Short mmCIF file of C-alpha atoms and ligand atoms in Angstrom, two decimals:
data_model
loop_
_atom_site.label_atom_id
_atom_site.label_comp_id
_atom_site.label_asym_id
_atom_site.label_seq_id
_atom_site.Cartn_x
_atom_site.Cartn_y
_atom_site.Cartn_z
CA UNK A 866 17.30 17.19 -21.43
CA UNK A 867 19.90 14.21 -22.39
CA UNK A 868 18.46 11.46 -23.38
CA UNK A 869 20.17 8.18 -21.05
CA UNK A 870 20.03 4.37 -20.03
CA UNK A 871 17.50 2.80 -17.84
CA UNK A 872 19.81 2.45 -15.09
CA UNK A 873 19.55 6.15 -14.58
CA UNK A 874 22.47 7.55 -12.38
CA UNK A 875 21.34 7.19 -9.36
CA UNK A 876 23.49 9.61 -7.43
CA UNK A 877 22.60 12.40 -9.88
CA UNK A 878 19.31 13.92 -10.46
CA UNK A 879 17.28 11.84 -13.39
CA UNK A 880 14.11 11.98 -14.77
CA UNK A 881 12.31 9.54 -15.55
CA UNK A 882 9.31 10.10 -18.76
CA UNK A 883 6.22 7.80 -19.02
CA UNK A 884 3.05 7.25 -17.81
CA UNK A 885 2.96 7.50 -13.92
CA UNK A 886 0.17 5.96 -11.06
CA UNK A 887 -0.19 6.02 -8.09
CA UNK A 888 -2.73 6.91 -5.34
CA UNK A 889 -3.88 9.06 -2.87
CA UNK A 890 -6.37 7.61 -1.18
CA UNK A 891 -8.56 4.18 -1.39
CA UNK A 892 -10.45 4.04 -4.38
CA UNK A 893 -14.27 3.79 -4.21
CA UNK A 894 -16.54 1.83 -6.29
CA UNK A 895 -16.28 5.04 -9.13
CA UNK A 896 -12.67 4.58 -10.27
CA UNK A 897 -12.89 8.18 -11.18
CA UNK A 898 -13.18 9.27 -7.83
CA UNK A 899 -9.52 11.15 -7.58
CA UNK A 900 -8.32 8.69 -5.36
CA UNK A 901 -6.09 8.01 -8.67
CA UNK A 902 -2.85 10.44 -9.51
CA UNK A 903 -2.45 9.19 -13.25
CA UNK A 904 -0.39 11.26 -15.78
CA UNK A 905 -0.68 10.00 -19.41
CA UNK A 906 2.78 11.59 -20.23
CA UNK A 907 5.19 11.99 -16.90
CA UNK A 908 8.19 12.82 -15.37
CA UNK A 909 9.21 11.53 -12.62
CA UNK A 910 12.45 13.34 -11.21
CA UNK A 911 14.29 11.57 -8.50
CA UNK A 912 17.54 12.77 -6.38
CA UNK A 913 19.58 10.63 -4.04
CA UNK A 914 17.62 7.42 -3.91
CA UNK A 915 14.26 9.64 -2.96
CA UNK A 916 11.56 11.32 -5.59
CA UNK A 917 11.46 15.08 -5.75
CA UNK A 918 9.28 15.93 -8.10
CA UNK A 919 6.60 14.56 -10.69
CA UNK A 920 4.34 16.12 -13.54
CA UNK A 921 3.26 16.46 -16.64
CA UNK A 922 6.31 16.44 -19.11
CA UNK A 923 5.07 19.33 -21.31
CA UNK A 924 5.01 21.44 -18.16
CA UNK A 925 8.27 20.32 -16.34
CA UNK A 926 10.88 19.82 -19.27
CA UNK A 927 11.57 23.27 -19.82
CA UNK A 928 12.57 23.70 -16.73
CA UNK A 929 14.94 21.14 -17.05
CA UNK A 930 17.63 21.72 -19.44
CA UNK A 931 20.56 19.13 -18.95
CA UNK A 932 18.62 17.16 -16.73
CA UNK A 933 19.22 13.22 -18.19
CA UNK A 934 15.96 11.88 -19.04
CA UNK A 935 15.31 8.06 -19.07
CA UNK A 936 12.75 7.29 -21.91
CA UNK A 937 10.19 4.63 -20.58
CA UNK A 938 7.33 6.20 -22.95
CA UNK A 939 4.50 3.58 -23.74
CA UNK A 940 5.24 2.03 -20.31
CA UNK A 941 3.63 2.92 -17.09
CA UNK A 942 5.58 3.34 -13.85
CA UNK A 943 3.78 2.44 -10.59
CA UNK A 944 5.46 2.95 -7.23
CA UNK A 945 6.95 -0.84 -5.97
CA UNK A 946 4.66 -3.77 -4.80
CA UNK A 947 4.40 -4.60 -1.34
CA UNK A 948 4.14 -8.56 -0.49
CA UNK A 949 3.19 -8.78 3.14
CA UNK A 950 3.52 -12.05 3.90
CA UNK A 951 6.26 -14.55 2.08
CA UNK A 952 8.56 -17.02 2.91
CA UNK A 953 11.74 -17.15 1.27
CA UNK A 954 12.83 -20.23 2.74
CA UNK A 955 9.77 -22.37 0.95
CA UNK A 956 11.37 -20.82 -2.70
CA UNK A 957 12.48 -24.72 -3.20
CA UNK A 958 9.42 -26.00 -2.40
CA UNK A 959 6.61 -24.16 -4.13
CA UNK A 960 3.84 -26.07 -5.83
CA UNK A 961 4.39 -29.09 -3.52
CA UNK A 962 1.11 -30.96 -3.29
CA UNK A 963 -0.43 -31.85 0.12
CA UNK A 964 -4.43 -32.01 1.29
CA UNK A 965 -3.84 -29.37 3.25
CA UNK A 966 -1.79 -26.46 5.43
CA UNK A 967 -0.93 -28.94 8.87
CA UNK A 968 -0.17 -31.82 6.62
CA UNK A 969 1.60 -29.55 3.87
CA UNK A 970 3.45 -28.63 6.82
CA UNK A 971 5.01 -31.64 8.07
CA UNK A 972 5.55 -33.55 4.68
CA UNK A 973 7.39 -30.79 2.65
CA UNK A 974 7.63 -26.98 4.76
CA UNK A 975 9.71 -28.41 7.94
CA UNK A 976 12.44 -30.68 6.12
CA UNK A 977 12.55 -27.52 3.47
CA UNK A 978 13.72 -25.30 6.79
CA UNK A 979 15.75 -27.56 8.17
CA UNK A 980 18.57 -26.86 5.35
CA UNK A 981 18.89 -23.52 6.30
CA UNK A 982 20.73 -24.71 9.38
CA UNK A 983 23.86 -23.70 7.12
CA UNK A 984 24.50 -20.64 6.61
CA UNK A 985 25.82 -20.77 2.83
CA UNK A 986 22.50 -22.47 1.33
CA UNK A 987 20.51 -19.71 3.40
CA UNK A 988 22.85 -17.02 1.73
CA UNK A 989 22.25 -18.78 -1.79
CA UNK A 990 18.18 -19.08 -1.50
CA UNK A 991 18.40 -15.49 -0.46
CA UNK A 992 20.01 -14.47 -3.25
CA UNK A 993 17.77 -16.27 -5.30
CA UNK A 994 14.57 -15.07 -3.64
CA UNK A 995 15.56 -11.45 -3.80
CA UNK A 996 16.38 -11.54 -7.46
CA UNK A 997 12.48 -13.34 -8.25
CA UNK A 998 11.10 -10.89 -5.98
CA UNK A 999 12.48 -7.98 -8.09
CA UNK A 1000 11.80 -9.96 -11.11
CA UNK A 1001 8.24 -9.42 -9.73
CA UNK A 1002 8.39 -6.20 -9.04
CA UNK A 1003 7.92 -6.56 -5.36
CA UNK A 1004 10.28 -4.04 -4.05
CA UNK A 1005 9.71 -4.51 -0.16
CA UNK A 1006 8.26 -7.69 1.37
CA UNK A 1007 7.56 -8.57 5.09
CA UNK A 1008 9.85 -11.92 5.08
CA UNK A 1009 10.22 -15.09 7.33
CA UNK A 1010 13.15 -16.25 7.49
CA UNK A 1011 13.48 -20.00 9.98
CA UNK A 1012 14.18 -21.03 13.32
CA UNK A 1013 17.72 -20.48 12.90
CA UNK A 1014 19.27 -16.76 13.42
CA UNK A 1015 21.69 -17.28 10.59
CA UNK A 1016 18.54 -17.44 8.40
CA UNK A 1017 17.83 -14.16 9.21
CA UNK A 1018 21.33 -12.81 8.78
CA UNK A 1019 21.60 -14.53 5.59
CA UNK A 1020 18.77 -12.58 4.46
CA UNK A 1021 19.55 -9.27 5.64
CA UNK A 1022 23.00 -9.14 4.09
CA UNK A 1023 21.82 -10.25 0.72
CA UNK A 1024 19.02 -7.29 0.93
CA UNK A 1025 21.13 -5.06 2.30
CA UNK A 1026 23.55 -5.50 -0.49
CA UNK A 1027 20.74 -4.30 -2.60
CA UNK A 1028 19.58 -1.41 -0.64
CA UNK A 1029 16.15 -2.79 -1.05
CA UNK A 1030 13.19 -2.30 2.16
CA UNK A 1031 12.39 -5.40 3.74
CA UNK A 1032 11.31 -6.29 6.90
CA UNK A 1033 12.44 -9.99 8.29
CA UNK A 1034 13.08 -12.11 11.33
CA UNK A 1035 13.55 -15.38 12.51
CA UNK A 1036 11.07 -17.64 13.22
CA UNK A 1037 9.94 -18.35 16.77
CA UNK A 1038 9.01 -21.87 17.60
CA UNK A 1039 9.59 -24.19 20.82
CA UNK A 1040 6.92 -26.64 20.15
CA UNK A 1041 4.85 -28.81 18.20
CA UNK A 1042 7.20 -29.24 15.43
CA UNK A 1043 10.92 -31.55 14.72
CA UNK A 1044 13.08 -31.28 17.32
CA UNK A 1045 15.93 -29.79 15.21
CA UNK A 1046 13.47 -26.75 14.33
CA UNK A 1047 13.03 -25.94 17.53
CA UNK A 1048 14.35 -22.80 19.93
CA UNK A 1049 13.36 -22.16 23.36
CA UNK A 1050 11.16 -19.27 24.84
CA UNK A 1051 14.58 -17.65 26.38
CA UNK A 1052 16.94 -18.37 23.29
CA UNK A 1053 14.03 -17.29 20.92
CA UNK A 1054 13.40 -14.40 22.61
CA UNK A 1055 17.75 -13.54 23.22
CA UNK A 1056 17.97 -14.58 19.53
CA UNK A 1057 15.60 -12.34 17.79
CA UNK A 1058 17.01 -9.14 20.48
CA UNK A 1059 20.18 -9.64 19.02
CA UNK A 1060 18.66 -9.46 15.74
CA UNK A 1061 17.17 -6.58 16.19
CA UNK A 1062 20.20 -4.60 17.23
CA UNK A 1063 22.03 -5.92 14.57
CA UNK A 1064 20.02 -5.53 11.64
CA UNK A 1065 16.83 -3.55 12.70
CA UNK A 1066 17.56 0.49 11.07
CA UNK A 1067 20.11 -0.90 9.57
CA UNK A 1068 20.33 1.06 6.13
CA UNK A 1069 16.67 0.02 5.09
CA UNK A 1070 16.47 -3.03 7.07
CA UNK A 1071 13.83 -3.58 9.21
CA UNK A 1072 12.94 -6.11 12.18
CA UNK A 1073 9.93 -8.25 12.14
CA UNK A 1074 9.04 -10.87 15.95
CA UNK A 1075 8.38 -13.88 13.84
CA UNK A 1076 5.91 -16.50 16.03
CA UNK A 1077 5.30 -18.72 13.54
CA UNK A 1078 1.57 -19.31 14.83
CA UNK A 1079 0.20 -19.84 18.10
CA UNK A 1080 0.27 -23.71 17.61
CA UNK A 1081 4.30 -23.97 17.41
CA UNK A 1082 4.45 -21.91 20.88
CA UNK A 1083 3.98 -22.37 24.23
CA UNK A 1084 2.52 -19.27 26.48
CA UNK A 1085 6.24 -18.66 27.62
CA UNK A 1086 7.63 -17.90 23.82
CA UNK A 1087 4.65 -15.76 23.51
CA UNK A 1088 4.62 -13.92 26.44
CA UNK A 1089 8.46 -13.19 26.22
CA UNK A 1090 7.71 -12.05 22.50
CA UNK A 1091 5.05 -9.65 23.99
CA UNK A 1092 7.81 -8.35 26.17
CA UNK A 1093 9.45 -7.28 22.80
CA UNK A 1094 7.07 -6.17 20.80
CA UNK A 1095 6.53 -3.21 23.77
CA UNK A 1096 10.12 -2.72 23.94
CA UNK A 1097 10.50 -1.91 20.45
CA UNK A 1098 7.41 -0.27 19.64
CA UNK A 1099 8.87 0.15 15.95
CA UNK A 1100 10.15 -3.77 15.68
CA UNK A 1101 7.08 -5.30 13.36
CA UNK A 1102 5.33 -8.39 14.37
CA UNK A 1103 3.97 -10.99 11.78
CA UNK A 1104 2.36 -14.38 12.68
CA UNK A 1105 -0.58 -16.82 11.11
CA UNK A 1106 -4.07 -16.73 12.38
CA UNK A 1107 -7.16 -18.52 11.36
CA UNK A 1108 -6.02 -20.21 7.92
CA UNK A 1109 -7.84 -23.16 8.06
CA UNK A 1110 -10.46 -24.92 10.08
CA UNK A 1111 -8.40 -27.45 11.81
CA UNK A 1112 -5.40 -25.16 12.51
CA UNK A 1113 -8.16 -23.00 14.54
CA UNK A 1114 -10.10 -25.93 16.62
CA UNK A 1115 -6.21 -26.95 17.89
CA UNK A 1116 -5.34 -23.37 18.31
CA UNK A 1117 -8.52 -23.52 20.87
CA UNK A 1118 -7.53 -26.52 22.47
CA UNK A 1119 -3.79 -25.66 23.40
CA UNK A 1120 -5.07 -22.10 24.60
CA UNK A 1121 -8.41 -23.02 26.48
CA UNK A 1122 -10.30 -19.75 27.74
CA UNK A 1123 -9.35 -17.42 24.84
CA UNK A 1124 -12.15 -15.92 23.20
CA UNK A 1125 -11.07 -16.82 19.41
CA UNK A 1126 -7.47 -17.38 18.32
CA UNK A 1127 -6.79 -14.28 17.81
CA UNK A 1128 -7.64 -13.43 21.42
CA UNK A 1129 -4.75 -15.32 21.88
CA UNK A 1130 -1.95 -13.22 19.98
CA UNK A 1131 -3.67 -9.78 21.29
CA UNK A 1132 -3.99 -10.98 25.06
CA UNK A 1133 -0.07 -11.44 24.56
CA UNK A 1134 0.11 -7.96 23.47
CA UNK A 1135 1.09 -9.06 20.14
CA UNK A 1136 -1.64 -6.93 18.29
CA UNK A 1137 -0.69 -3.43 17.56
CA UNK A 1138 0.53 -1.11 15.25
CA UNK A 1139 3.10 -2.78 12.90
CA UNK A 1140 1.35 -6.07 13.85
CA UNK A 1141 0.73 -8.21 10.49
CA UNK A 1142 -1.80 -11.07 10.26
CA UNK A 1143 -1.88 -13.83 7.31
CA UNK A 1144 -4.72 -15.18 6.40
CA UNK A 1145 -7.55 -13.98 8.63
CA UNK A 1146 -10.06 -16.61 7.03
CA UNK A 1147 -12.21 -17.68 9.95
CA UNK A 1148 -12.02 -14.74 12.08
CA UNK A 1149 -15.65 -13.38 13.35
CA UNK A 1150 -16.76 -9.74 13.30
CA UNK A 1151 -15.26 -9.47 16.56
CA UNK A 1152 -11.68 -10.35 15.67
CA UNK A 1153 -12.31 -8.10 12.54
CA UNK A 1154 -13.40 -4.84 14.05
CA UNK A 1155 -9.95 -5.71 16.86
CA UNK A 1156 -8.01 -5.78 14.41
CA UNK A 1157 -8.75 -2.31 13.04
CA UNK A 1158 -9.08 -0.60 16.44
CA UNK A 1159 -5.61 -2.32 17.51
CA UNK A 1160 -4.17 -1.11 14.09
CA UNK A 1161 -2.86 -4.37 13.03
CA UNK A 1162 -3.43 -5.55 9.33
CA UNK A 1163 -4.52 -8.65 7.58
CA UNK A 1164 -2.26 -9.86 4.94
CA UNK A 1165 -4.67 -11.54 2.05
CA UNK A 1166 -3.07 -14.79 0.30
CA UNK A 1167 -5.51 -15.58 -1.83
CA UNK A 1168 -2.83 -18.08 -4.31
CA UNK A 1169 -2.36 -20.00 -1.04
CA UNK A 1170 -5.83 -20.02 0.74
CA UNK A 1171 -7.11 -21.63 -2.73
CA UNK A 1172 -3.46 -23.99 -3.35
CA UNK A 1173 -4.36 -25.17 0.24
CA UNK A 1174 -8.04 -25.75 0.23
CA UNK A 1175 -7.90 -23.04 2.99
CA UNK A 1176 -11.10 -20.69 2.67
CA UNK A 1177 -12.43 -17.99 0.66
CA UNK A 1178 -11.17 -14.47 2.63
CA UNK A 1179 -14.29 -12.39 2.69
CA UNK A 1180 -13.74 -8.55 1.44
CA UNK A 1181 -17.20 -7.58 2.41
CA UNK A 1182 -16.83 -8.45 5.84
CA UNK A 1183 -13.63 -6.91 6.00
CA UNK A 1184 -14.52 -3.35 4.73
CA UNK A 1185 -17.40 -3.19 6.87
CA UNK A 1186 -16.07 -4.16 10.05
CA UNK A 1187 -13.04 -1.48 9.24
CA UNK A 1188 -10.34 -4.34 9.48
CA UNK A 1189 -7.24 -3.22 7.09
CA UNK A 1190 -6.20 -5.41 4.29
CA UNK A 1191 -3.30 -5.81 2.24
CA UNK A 1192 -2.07 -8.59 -0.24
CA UNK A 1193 0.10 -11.27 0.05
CA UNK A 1194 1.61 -14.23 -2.24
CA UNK A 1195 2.86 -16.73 0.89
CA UNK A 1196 5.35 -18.30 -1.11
CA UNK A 1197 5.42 -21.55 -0.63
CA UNK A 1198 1.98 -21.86 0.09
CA UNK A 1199 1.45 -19.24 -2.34
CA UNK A 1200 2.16 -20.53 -6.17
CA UNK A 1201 3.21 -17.13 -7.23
CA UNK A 1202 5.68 -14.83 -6.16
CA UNK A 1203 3.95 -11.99 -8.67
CA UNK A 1204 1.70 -9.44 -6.89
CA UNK A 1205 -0.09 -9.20 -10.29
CA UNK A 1206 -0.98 -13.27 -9.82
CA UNK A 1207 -2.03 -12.28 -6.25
CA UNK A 1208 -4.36 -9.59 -7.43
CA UNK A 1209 -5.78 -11.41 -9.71
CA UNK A 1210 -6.60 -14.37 -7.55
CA UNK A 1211 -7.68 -12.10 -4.54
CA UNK A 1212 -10.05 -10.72 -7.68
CA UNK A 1213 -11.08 -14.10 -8.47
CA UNK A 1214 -11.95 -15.33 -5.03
CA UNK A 1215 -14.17 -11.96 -4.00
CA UNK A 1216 -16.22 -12.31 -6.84
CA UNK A 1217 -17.01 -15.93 -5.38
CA UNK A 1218 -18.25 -14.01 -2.47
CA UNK A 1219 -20.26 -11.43 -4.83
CA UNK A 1220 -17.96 -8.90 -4.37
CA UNK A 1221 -16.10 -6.52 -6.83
CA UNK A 1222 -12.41 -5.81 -6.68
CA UNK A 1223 -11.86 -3.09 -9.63
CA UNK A 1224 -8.51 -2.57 -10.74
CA UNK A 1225 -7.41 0.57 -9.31
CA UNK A 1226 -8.32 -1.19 -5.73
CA UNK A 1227 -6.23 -4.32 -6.55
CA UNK A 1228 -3.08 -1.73 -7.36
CA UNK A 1229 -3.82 0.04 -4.58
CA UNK A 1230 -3.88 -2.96 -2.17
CA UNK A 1231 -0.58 -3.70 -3.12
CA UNK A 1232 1.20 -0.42 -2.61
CA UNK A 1233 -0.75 2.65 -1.04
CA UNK A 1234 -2.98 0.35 0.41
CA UNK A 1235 0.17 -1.85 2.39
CA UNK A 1236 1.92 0.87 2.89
CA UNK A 1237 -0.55 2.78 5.39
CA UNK A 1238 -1.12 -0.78 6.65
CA UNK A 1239 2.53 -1.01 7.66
CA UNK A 1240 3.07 2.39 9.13
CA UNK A 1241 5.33 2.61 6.19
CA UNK A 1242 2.87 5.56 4.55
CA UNK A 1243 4.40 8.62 2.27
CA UNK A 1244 7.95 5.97 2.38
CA UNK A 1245 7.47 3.36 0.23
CA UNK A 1246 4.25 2.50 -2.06
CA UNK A 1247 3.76 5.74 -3.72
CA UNK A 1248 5.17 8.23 -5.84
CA UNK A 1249 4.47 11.20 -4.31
CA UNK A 1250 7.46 13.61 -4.04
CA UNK A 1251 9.23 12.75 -0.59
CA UNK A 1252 9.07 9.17 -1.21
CA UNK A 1253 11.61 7.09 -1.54
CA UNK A 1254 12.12 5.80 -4.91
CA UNK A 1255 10.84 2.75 -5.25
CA UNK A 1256 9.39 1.94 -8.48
CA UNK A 1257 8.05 -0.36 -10.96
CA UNK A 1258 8.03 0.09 -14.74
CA UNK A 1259 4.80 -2.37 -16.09
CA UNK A 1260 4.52 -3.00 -20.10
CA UNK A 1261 1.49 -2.99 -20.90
CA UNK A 1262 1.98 -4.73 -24.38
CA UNK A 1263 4.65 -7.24 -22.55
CA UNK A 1264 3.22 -10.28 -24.23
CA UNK A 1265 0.99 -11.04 -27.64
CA UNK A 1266 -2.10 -11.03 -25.72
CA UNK A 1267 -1.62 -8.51 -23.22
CA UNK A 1268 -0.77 -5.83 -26.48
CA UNK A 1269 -4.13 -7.29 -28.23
CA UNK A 1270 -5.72 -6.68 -25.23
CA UNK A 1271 -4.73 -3.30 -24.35
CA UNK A 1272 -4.63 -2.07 -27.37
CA UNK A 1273 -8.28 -1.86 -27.35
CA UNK A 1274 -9.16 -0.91 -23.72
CA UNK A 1275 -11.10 2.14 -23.27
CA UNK A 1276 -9.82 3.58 -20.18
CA UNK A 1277 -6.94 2.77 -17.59
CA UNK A 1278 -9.13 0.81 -15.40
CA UNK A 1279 -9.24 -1.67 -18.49
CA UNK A 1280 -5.44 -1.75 -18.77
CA UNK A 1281 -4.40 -1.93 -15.12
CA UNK A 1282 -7.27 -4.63 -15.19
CA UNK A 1283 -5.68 -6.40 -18.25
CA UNK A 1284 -2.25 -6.31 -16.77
CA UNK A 1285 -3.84 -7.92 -13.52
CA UNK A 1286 -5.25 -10.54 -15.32
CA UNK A 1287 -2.59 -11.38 -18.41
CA UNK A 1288 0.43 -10.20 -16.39
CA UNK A 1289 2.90 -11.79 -14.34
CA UNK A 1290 6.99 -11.12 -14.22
CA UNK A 1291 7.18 -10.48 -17.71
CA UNK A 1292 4.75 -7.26 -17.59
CA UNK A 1293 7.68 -6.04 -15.34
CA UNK A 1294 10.38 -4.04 -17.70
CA UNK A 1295 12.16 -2.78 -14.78
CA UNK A 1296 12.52 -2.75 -11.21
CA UNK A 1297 14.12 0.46 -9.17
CA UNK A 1298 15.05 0.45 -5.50
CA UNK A 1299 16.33 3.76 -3.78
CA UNK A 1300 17.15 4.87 -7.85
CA UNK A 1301 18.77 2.29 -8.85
CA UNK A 1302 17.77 -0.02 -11.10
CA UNK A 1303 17.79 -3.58 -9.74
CA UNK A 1304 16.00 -5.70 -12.39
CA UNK A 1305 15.70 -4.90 -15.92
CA UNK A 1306 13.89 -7.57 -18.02
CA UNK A 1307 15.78 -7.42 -21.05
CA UNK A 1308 19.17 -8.28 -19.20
CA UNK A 1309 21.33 -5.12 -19.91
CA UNK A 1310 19.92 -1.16 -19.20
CA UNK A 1311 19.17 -0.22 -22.95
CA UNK A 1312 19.73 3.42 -24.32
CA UNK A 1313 16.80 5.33 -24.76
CA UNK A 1314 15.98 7.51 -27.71
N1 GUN B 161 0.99 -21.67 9.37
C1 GUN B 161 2.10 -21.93 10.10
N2 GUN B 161 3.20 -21.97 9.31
C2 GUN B 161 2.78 -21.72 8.06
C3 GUN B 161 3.45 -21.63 6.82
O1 GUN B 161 4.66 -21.77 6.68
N3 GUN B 161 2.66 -21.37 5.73
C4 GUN B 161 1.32 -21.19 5.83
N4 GUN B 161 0.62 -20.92 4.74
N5 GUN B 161 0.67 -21.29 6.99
C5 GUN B 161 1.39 -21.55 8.10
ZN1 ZN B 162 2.65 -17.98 5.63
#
């Protein structure tokens, strides 16, 4: 084999040598369960933007001969996190201080939207957004955009520019909010169509119906966005529900006779497949085990539900009522754009709840795990031959503590755990999309050996 750069080619057939994860099923509370594909000394061969084949390198490189091999040894390569809930319009105002989500809101999240009313700052922020996401090593990422269509273009150009997944839309809101962030139920509803043919399938762009959360629309907007969402079976739908206590009690009030708030989305015919939830804080075991029957998934932000004084999400209640679960950073509400920061506070706040989030289930929440979630399952968030190739390359010694730290763990569950809790954008070398390398830490691809 030829030894090459990081950037691979990534029209040609490449290979790719170093440690490789990823999973084929959930794992259980014994790690060792073979949930867990884990080769200590990998190739990873990928073709035309999809992965054909993966192994042990002292079994596959003889079979090889003039293959170019990119040399990521002492590095592990994980397929691409999955962020299933962000904004990138509330990039300029993360780590704004408020007492909480409504008034949060109002003071800083509204004015922040308003500027992407022109179409050359949205373009810019998207830019920007895409290249921290990457950073990250969050590879595809369910997106609002705001009220404004040209949002949503602005965003889908920039990521299709990058060939990267991502699934977007404009936000849908005709009340309870400034008048200059507002759309109708008809010109919501024409808006996001349009979108949809425009951008949905297009290369590895993907819709998402976008009603902000029950509150900021009336019955009309929602009904109409029902009417979509069975139209385009394949279209995604993402909205809030039950974030915080006082965001619930005036969900109530404005919809009086629905059994819980999220009665409200699912007697709009807004929970299905491809249906994504943040938050899911105050739900009862009702709403849980609906969820799971309906096939719709919770998105977890644990960086915002504690940022915001939200509410502890409850893992316990979650596996046992069946409801799937995924993780998300929320960006603005979130403080981190880094899936490993999300995992480690979505850690943090199960143990507060007695619970035990291992590291191999953290990893897997954020790609396997979102993946299935998403309908998006043997696509993205794996590395299994077929797959496209979306993948991550983590350093495990990426800073003075995080090489202390490793250096003396005993098995991988110890260094995917140290990673979770030391790591952040700088435990991500390098970031692939499709093959082609799209972030490399250490500015320009370096040769290998
Ligand atoms: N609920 C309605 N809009 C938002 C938002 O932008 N962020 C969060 N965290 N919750 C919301
Ligand atoms: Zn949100």
């Amino acid at each position: 084999m030829l030894p090459t750069d990081q950037a691979g080619r990534p029209d040609e057939k490449t290979a790719y040598r170093a440690q490789l994860l990823y999973f084929a099923a959930p794992p259980g509370p014994d790690v060792d369960d073979g949930s867990t594909v884990y080769v200590p000394d990998g190739l990873l061969i990928v073709e035309h933007g999809r992965i054909v084949q993966l192994g042990d390198y002292a079994a596959l490189s003889p079979g090889l001969e003039g293959l170019p091999v990119v040399d990521w040894r002492g590095k592990l390569i994980v397929p691409g996190f999955i962020d299933t809930h962000v904004h990138y319009p509330q990039t300029d105002i993360i780590a704004s201080p408020a007492p909480g989500l409504l008034s949060w809101l109002d003071t800083y999240t509204f004015p922040a939207e308003r500027r992407f009313e022109d179409p050359a700052y949205a373009a810019d922020v998207a830019r920007f957004f895409l290249d921290e996401l990457l950073r990250s090593g969050t590879t595809t990422a369910l997106v609002y955009c705001t009220v404004h269509p040209g949002s949503a273009d602005a965003f889908f150009a920039e990521s299709h520019a990058r060939n990267v997944r991502m699934v977007a839309g404009k936000v849908l809101m005709d009340r309870n909010c400034p008048g200059y962030l507002q759309d109708t139920a008809e010109s919501g509803a024409r808006d996001s169509e349009a979108l949809i043919q425009r951008w949905h399938g297009q290369g590895r762009q993907m819709y998402g119906l976008t009603p902000r959360f029950a509150p900021t629309s009336t019955p009309a907007q929602l009904a109409l966005c029902g009417e979509l969402a069975q139209r385009y079976p394949d279209v995604f739908i993402q909205s809030h529900v039950a974030e915080n206590t006082q965001e619930v009690a005036w969900a109530m009030a404005l919809f009086p006779g629905h059994r819980s708030y999220l009665d409200i989305y699912d007697q709009f015919g807004l929970l299905r497949p491809r249906a994504v939830y943040g938050h899911c804080i105050w739900l009862d075991e009702h709403d849980r085990r609906r969820m799971g029957e309906a096939g719709a998934l919770a998105a977890h932000c644990p960086t915002s539900n504690l940022f915001l004084g939200s509410g502890l999400f409850d893992f316990a209640a979650a596996e046992a009522s069946r409801m799937p679960v995924a993780l998300a950073s929320d960006v603005g509400g979130g403080t981190s754009l880094s899936m490993l920061q999300t995992m480690a506070a979505a850690h943090n706040v199960a143990r507060m709840n007695g619970h035990h989030l291992s590291g191999h289930s953290l990893f897997y929440l954020a790609t396997e795990g979102a993946a299935r979630g998403l309908d998006l399952g043997g696509r993205i968030g794996t590395l299994a031959p077929g797959a496209e190739a979306d993948f991550i390359v983590l350093d495990p010694q990426a800073t003075p503590l995080l090489a202390r730290r490793t250096a003396r763990a005993e098995s991988l569950e110890e260094v995917l755990f140290a990673l979770i809790m030391l790591g952040d954008d700088r435990a991500v070398a390098a970031a692939y999309s499709a093959g082609r390398l799209l972030h490399a830490r250490d500015g320009s691809p370096a040769r290998g050996q």
